[in-house]
Short mmCIF file of C-alpha atoms and ligand atoms in Angstrom, two decimals:
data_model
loop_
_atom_site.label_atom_id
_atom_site.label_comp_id
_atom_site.label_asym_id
_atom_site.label_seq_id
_atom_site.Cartn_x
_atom_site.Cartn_y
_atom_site.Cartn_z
CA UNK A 25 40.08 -45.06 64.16
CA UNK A 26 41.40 -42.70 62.14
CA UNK A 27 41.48 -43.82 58.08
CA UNK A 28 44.46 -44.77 56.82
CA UNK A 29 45.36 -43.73 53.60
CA UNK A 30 45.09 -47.19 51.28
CA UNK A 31 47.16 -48.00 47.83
CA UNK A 32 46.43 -50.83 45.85
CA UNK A 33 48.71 -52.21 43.74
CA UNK A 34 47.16 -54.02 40.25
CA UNK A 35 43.53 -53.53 38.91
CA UNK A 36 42.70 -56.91 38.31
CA UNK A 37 39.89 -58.77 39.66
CA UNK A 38 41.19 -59.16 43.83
CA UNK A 39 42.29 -55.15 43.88
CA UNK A 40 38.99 -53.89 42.53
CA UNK A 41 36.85 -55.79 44.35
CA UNK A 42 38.80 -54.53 47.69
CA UNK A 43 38.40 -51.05 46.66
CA UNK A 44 34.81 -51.54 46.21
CA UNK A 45 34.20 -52.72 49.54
CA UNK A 46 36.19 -50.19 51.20
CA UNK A 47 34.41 -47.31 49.12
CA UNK A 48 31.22 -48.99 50.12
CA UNK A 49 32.11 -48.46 53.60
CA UNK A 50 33.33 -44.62 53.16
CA UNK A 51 36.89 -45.43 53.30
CA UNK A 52 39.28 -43.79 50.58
CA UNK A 53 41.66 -45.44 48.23
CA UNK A 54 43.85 -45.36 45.28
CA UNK A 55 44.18 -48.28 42.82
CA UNK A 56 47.27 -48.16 40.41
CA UNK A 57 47.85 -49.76 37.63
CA UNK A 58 50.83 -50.53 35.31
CA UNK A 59 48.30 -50.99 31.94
CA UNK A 60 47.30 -47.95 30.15
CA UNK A 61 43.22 -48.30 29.96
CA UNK A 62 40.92 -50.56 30.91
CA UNK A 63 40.73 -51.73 27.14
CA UNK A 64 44.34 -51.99 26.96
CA UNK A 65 44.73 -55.84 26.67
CA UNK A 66 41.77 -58.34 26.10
CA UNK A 67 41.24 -59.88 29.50
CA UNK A 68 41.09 -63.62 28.52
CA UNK A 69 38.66 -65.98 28.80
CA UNK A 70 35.72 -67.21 31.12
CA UNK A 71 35.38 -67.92 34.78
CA UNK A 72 32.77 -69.70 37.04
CA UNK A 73 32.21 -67.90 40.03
CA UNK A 74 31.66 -70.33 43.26
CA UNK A 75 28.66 -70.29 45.64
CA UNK A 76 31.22 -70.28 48.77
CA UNK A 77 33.92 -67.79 47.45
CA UNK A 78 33.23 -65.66 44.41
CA UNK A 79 29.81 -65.12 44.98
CA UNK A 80 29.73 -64.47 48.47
CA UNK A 81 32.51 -61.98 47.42
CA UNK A 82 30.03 -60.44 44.80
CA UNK A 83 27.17 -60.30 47.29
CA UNK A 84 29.18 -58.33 50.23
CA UNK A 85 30.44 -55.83 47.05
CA UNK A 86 26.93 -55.40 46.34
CA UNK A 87 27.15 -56.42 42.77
CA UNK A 88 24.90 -59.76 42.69
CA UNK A 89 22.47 -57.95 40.59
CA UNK A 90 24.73 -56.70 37.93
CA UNK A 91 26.80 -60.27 37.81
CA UNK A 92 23.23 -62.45 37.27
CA UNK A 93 22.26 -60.14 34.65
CA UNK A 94 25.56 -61.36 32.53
CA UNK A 95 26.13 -64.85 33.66
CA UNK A 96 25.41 -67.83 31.77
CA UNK A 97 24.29 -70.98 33.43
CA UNK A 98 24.57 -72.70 30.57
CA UNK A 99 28.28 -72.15 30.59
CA UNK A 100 28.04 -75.00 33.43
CA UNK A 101 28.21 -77.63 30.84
CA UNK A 102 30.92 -80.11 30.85
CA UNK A 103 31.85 -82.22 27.88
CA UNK A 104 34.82 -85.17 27.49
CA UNK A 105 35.69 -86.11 24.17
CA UNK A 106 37.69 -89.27 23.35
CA UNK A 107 40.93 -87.79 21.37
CA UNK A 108 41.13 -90.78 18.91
CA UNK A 109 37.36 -91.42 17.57
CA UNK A 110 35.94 -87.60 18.62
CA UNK A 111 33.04 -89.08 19.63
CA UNK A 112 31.23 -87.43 23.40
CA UNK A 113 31.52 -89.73 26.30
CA UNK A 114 30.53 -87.63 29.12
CA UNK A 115 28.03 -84.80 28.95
CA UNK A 116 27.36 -83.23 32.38
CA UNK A 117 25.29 -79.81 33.37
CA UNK A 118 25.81 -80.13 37.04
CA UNK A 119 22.33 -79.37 38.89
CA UNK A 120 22.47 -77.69 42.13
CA UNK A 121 25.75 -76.43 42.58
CA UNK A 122 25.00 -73.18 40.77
CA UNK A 123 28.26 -72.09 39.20
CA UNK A 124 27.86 -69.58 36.21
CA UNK A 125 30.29 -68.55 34.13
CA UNK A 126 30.88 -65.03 33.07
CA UNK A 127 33.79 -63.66 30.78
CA UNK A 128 36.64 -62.08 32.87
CA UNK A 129 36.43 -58.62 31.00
CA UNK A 130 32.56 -58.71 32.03
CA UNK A 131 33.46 -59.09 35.85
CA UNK A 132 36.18 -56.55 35.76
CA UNK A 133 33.60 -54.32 33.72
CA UNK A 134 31.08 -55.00 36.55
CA UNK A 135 33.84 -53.91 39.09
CA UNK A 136 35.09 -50.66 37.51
CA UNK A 137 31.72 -49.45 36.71
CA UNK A 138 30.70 -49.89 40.67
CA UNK A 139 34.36 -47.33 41.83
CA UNK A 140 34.30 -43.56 42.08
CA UNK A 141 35.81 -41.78 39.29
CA UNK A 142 39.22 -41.56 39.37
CA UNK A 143 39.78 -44.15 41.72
CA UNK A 144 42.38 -46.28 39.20
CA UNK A 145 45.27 -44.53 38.51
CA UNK A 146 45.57 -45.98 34.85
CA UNK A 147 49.68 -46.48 33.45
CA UNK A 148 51.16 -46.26 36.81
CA UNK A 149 53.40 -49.16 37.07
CA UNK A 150 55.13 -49.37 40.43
CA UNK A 151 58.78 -50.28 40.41
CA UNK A 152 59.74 -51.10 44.19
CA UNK A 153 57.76 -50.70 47.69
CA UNK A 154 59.18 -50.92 50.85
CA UNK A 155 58.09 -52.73 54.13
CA UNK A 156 57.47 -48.89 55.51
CA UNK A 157 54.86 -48.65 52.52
CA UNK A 158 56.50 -46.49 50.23
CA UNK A 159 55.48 -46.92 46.81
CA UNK A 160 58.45 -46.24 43.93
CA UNK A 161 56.55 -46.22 40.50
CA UNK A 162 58.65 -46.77 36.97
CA UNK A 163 58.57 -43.01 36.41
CA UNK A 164 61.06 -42.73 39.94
CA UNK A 165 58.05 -40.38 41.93
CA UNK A 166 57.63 -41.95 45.19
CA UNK A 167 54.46 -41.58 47.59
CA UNK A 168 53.77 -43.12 51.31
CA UNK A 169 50.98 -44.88 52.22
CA UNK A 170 49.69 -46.01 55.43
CA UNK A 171 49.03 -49.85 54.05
CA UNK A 172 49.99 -51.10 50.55
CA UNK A 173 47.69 -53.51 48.87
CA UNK A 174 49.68 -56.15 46.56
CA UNK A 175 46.63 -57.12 44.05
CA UNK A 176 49.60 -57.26 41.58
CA UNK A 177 49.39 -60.57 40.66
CA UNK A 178 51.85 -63.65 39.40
CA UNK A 179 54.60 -61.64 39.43
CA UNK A 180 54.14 -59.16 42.32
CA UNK A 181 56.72 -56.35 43.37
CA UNK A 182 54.48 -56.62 46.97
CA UNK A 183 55.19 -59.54 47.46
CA UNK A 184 59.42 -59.01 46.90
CA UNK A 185 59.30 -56.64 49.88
CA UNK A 186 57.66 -59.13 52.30
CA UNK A 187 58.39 -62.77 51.10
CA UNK A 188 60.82 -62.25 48.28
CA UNK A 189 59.59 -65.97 47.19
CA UNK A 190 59.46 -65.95 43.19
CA UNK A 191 56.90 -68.51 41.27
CA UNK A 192 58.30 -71.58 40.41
CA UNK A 193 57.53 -73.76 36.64
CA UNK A 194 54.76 -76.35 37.32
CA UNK A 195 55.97 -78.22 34.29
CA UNK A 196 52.61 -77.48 32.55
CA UNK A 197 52.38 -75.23 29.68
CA UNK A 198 49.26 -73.74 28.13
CA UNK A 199 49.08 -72.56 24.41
CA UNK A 200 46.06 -70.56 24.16
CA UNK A 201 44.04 -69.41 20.98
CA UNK A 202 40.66 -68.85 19.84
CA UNK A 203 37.95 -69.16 16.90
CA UNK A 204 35.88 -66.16 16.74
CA UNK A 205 31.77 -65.93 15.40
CA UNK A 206 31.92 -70.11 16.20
CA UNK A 207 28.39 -70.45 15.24
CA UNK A 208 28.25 -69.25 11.77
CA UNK A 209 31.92 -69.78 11.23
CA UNK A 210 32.99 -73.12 13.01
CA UNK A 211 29.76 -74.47 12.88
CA UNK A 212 31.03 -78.29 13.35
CA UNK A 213 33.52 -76.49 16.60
CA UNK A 214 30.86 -74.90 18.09
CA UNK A 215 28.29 -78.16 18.34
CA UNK A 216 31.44 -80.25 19.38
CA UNK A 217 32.31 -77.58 22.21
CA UNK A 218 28.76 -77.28 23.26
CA UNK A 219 27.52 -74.62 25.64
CA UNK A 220 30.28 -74.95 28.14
CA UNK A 221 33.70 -76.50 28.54
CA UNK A 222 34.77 -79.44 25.80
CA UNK A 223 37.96 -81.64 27.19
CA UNK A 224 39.57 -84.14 25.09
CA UNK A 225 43.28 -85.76 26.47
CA UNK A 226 45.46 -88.51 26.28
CA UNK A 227 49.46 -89.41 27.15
CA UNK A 228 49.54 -86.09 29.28
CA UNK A 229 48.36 -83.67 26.80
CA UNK A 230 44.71 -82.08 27.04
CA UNK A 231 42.58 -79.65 24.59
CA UNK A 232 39.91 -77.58 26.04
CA UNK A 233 37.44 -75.56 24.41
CA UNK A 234 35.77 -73.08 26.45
CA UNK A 235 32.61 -70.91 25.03
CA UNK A 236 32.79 -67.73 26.07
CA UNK A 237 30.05 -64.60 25.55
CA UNK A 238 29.58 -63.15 22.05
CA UNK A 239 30.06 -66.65 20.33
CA UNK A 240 34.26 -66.62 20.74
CA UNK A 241 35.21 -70.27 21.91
CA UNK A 242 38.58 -69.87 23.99
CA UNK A 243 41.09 -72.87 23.38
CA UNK A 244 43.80 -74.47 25.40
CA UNK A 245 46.39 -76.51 24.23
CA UNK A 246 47.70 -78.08 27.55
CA UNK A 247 50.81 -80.50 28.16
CA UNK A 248 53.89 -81.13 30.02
CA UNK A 249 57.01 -79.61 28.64
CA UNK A 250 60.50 -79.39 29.73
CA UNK A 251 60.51 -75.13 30.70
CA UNK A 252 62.70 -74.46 27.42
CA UNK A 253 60.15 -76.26 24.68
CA UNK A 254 59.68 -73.49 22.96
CA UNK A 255 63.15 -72.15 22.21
CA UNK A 256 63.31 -71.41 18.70
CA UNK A 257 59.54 -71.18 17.85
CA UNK A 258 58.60 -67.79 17.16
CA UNK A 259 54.96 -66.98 19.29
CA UNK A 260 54.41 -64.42 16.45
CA UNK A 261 54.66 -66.60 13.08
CA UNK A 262 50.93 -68.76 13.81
CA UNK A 263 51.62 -71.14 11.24
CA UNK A 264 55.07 -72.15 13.03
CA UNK A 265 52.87 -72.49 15.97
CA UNK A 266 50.43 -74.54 14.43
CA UNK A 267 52.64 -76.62 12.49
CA UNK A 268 54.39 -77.51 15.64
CA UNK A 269 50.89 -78.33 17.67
CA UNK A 270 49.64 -80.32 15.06
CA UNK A 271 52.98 -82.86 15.28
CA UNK A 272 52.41 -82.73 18.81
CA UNK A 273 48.96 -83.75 18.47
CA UNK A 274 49.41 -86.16 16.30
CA UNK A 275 47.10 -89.35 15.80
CA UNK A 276 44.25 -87.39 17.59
CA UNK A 277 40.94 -87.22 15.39
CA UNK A 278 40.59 -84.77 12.46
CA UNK A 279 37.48 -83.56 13.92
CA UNK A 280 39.57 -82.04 17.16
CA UNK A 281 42.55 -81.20 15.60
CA UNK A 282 40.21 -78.87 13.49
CA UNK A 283 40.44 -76.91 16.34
CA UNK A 284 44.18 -75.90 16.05
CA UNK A 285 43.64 -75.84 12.25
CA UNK A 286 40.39 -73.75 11.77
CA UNK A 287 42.16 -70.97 14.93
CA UNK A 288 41.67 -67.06 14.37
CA UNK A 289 43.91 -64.79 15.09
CA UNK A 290 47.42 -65.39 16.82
CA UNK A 291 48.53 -68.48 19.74
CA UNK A 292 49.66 -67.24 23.23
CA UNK A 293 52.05 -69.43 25.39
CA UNK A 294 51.18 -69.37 28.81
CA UNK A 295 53.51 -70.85 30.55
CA UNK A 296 51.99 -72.65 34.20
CA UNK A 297 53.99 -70.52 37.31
CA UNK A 298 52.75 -71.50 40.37
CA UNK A 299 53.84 -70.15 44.48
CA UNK A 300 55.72 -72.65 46.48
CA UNK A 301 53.31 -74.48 48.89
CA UNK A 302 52.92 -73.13 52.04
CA UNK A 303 53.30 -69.90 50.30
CA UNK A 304 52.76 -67.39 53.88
CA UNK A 305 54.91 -64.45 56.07
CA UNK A 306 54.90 -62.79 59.15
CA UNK A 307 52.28 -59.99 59.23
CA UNK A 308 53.73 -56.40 58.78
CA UNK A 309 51.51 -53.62 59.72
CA UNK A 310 51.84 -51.54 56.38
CA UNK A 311 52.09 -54.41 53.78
CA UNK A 312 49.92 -57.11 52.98
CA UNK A 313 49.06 -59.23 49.33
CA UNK A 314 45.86 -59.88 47.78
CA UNK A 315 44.91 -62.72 44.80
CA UNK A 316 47.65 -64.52 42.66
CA UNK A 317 50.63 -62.19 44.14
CA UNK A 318 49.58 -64.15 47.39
CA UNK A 319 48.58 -67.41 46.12
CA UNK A 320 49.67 -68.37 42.76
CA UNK A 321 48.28 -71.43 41.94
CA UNK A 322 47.64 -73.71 38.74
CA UNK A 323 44.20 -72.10 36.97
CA UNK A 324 41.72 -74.73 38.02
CA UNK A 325 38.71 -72.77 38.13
CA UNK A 326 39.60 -71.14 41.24
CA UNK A 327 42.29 -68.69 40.91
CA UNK A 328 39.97 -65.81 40.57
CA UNK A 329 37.04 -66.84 43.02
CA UNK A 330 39.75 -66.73 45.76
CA UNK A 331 41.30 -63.11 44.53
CA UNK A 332 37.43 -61.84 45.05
CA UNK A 333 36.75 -62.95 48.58
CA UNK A 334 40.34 -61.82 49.73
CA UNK A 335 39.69 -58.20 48.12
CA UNK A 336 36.24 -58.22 49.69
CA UNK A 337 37.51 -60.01 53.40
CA UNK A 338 40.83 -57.32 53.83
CA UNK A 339 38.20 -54.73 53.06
CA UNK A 340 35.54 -55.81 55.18
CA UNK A 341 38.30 -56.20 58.36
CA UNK A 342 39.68 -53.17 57.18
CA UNK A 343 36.09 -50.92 57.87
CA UNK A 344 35.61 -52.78 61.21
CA UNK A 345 38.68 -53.64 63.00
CA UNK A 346 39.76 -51.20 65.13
CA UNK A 347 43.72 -50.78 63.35
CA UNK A 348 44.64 -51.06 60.11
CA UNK A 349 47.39 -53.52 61.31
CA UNK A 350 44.26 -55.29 63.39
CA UNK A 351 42.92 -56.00 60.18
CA UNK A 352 45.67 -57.11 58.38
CA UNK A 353 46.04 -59.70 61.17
CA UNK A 354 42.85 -60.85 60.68
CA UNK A 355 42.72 -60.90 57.17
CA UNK A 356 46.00 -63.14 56.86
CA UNK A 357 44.43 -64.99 60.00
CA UNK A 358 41.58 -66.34 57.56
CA UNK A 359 43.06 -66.00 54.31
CA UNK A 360 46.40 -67.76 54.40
CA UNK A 361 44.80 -71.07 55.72
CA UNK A 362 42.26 -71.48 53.32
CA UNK A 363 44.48 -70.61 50.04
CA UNK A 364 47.13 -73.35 51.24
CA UNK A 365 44.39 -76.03 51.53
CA UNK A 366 43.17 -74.69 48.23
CA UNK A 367 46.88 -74.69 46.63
CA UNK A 368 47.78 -78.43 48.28
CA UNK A 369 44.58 -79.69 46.02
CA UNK A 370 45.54 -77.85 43.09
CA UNK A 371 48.53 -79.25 43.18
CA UNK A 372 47.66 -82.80 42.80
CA UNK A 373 44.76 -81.12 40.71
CA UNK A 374 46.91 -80.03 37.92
CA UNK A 375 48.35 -83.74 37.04
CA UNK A 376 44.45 -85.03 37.22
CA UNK A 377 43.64 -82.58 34.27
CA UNK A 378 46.39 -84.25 32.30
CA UNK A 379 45.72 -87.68 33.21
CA UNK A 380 43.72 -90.24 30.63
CA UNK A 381 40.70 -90.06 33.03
CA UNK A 382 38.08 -88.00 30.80
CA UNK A 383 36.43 -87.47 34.16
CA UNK A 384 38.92 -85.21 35.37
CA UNK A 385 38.02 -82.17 34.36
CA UNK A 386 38.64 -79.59 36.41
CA UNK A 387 39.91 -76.20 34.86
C1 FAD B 6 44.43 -69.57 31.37
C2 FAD B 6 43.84 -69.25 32.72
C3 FAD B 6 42.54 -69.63 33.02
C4 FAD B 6 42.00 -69.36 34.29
N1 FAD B 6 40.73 -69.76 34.57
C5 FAD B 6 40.20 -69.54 35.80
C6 FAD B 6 38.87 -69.94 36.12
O1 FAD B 6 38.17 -70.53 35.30
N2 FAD B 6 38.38 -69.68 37.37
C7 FAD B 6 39.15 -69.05 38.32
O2 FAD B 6 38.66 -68.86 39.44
N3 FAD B 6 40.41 -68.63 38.03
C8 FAD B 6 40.95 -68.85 36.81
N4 FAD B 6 42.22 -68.44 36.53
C9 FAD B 6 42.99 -67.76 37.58
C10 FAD B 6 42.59 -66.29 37.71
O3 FAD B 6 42.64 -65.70 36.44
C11 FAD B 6 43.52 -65.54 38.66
O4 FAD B 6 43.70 -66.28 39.82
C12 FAD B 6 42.94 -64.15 39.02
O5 FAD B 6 42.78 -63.36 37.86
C13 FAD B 6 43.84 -63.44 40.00
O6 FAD B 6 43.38 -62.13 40.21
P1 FAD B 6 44.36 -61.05 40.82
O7 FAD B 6 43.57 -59.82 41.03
O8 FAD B 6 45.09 -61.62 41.97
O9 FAD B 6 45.48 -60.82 39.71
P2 FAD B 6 45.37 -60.33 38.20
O10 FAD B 6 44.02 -60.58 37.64
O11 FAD B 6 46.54 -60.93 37.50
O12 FAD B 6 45.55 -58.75 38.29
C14 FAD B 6 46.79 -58.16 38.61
C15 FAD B 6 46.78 -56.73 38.11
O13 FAD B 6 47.98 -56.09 38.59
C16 FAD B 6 48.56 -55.33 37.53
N5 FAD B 6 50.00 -55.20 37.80
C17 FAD B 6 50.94 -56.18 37.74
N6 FAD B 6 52.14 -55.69 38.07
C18 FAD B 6 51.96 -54.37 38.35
C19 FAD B 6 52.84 -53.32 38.74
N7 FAD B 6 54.16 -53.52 38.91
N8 FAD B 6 52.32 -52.09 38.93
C20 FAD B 6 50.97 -51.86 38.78
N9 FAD B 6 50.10 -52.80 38.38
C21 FAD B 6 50.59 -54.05 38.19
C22 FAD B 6 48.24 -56.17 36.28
O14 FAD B 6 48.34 -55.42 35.09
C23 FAD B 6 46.82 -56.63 36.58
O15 FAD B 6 45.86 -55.70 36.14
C24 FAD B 6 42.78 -68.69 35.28
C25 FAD B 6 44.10 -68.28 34.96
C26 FAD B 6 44.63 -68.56 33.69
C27 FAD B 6 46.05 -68.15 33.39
#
């Protein structure tokens, strides 16, 4: 066959991982993204990567190696705290199912580090694409491309051009914040958060406390909340912020509410969007969507494993189908099935993270 010419749109975690396959194979592409650097904006918190998705993905980008050498195992471990007495009722390290986690900016290190030079186009936000794959960017130059990858996440301009379905309010709303140096500066935090993941929740609100690498413990303040709670509370005054968490938290035990008291640095609302589900389209031969801009779903600890093996499947069909629009087709073919299975769970997922039952505790 004769190569296409391949754009992705987005380097996050689904769009490099496709270009990595496809450069593995000796196939050419360009990545653009709207941020300005790599470094330009922390990349969040910490993933575990899944024997049957994300690190299958890893293993067919060749970058097993690279992702062992940073995981932690340890991260595994699973703690549920009662919200009124802070004392631990469950302590799991599941055995077995080996699920490390790794810091997202790690992963998207690993995957950078593997591309040619030059590959991501940094500060190249696109502004429009059409179903012919024509690429607008914000800056009005315009290129064609044979296929256009959509790796552009929640809010995807891809995705307008083929399914013009927008993400919907789940009715869930994450505040997130962090302590920094836990160890030596939240000592009481850290041994309360343990290695891993630390869940206390009650009346359909939830804290979690999430180590990550370099001693930072991630923090989510999770509840249900009408979609206009926070008019009026200013995101960049932290007190306000914490003021207004610690009413909603009231009654809960001094030792966890230390959490929101003890926090460094600033609190970011993250608001839960999720796709419609069955979230799917009619293949086109010149547009197709990777990750979250194809499957935006509530984060419950697989969000990001499914973005890898799409990136790594579309590139794999992509090197051995005998079309570009052949592999699209069988891409989607495999793809779409398996992320609206995922999403229906997720779904019902979502309310068993905020329900009394300390033993559900996915995220
Ligand atoms: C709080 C939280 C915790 C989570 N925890 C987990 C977890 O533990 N495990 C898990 O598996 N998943 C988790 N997820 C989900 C996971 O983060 C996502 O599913 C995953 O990052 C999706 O990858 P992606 O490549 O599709 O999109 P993204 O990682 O969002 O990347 C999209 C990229 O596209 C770029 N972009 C956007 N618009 C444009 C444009 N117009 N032009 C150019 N570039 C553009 C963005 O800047 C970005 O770099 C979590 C999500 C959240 C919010």
């Amino acid at each position: 066959m004769t190569f296409p010419r391949i754009a992705i749109a987005g380097a996050g975690l689904s769009g490099l991982a496709c270009a990595r396959v496809l450069q593995l194979h000796g196939l050419e592409v360009t990545v653009f993204e709207q941020e300005s650097a790599a470094g330009a904006r922390p990349q969040g918190g910490t993933l575990d990567l899944h024997g049957d998705t994300g690190q299958v993905a890893l293993r067919t980008a060749r970058l097993d190696e690279q992702f062992r050498a940073l995981a932690r195992p340890e991260g595994q471990q699973m703690r549920g705290v009662d919200p009124h007495t802070a004392e631990v009722v469950m302590d799991d390290t599941p055995d077995g199912d080996f699920r490390p986690e790794i810091d997202r900016g790690q992963l998207r290190g690993i995957l950078l580090d593997s591309l040619s030079p030059g590959t991501v186009h940094w500060g190249r936000p696109l502004a429009d694409v059409t179903r012919a794959g024509r690429l607008t960017f914000a800056d009005g130059v315009s290129e064609d491309f044979d296929l256009v990858v959509g790796a552009d996440g929640a809010w995807s301009r891809v995705r307008r051009a083929l399914t013009g379905v927008r993400p919907e309010y789940s009715g869930v709303t994450f505040v997130e914040f962090g302590l920094d140096d836990a160890d030596r500066r939240h000592p009481a935090l850290a041994a309360l958060t343990g290695q891993g993941t630390m869940m206390t929740k009650i009346g359909g609100r939830a804290l979690v406390a999430q180590r990550t690498s370099s001693g930072h413990i991630r923090c989510y303040a999770t509840f249900y909340a009408p979609e206009g709670w926070a008019t009026g509370l200013d995101f960049a005054d932290s007190t306000a912020v914490r003021d207004h968490l610690l009413e909603r938290y009231a009654g809960w035990h001094p030792d966890l509410l230390a959490y929101l008291r003890e926090h460094d640095g600033g609190f970011t609302h993250r608001p839960l969007h999720v796709l419609p589900v069955p979230h799917a389209w009619t293949s086109t031969p010149r547009l197709t969507l990777l990750g979250d801009a194809a499957h935006l779903m509530p984060p419950l600890g697989v969000g990001a494993n499914l973005a890898l093996l799409d990136g790594t499947e579309l590139a794999t069909a992509l090197a051995t189908a005998p079309s570009a629009e052949e592999a699209v087709r069988v891409y989607e073919a495999g793809m779409l099935p398996r992320s609206i299975e995922t999403a229906k769970a997720c779904a019902s997922g979502l309310h068993d993270l905020l329900s009394d039952d300390l033993r559900s505790m996915a995220a």
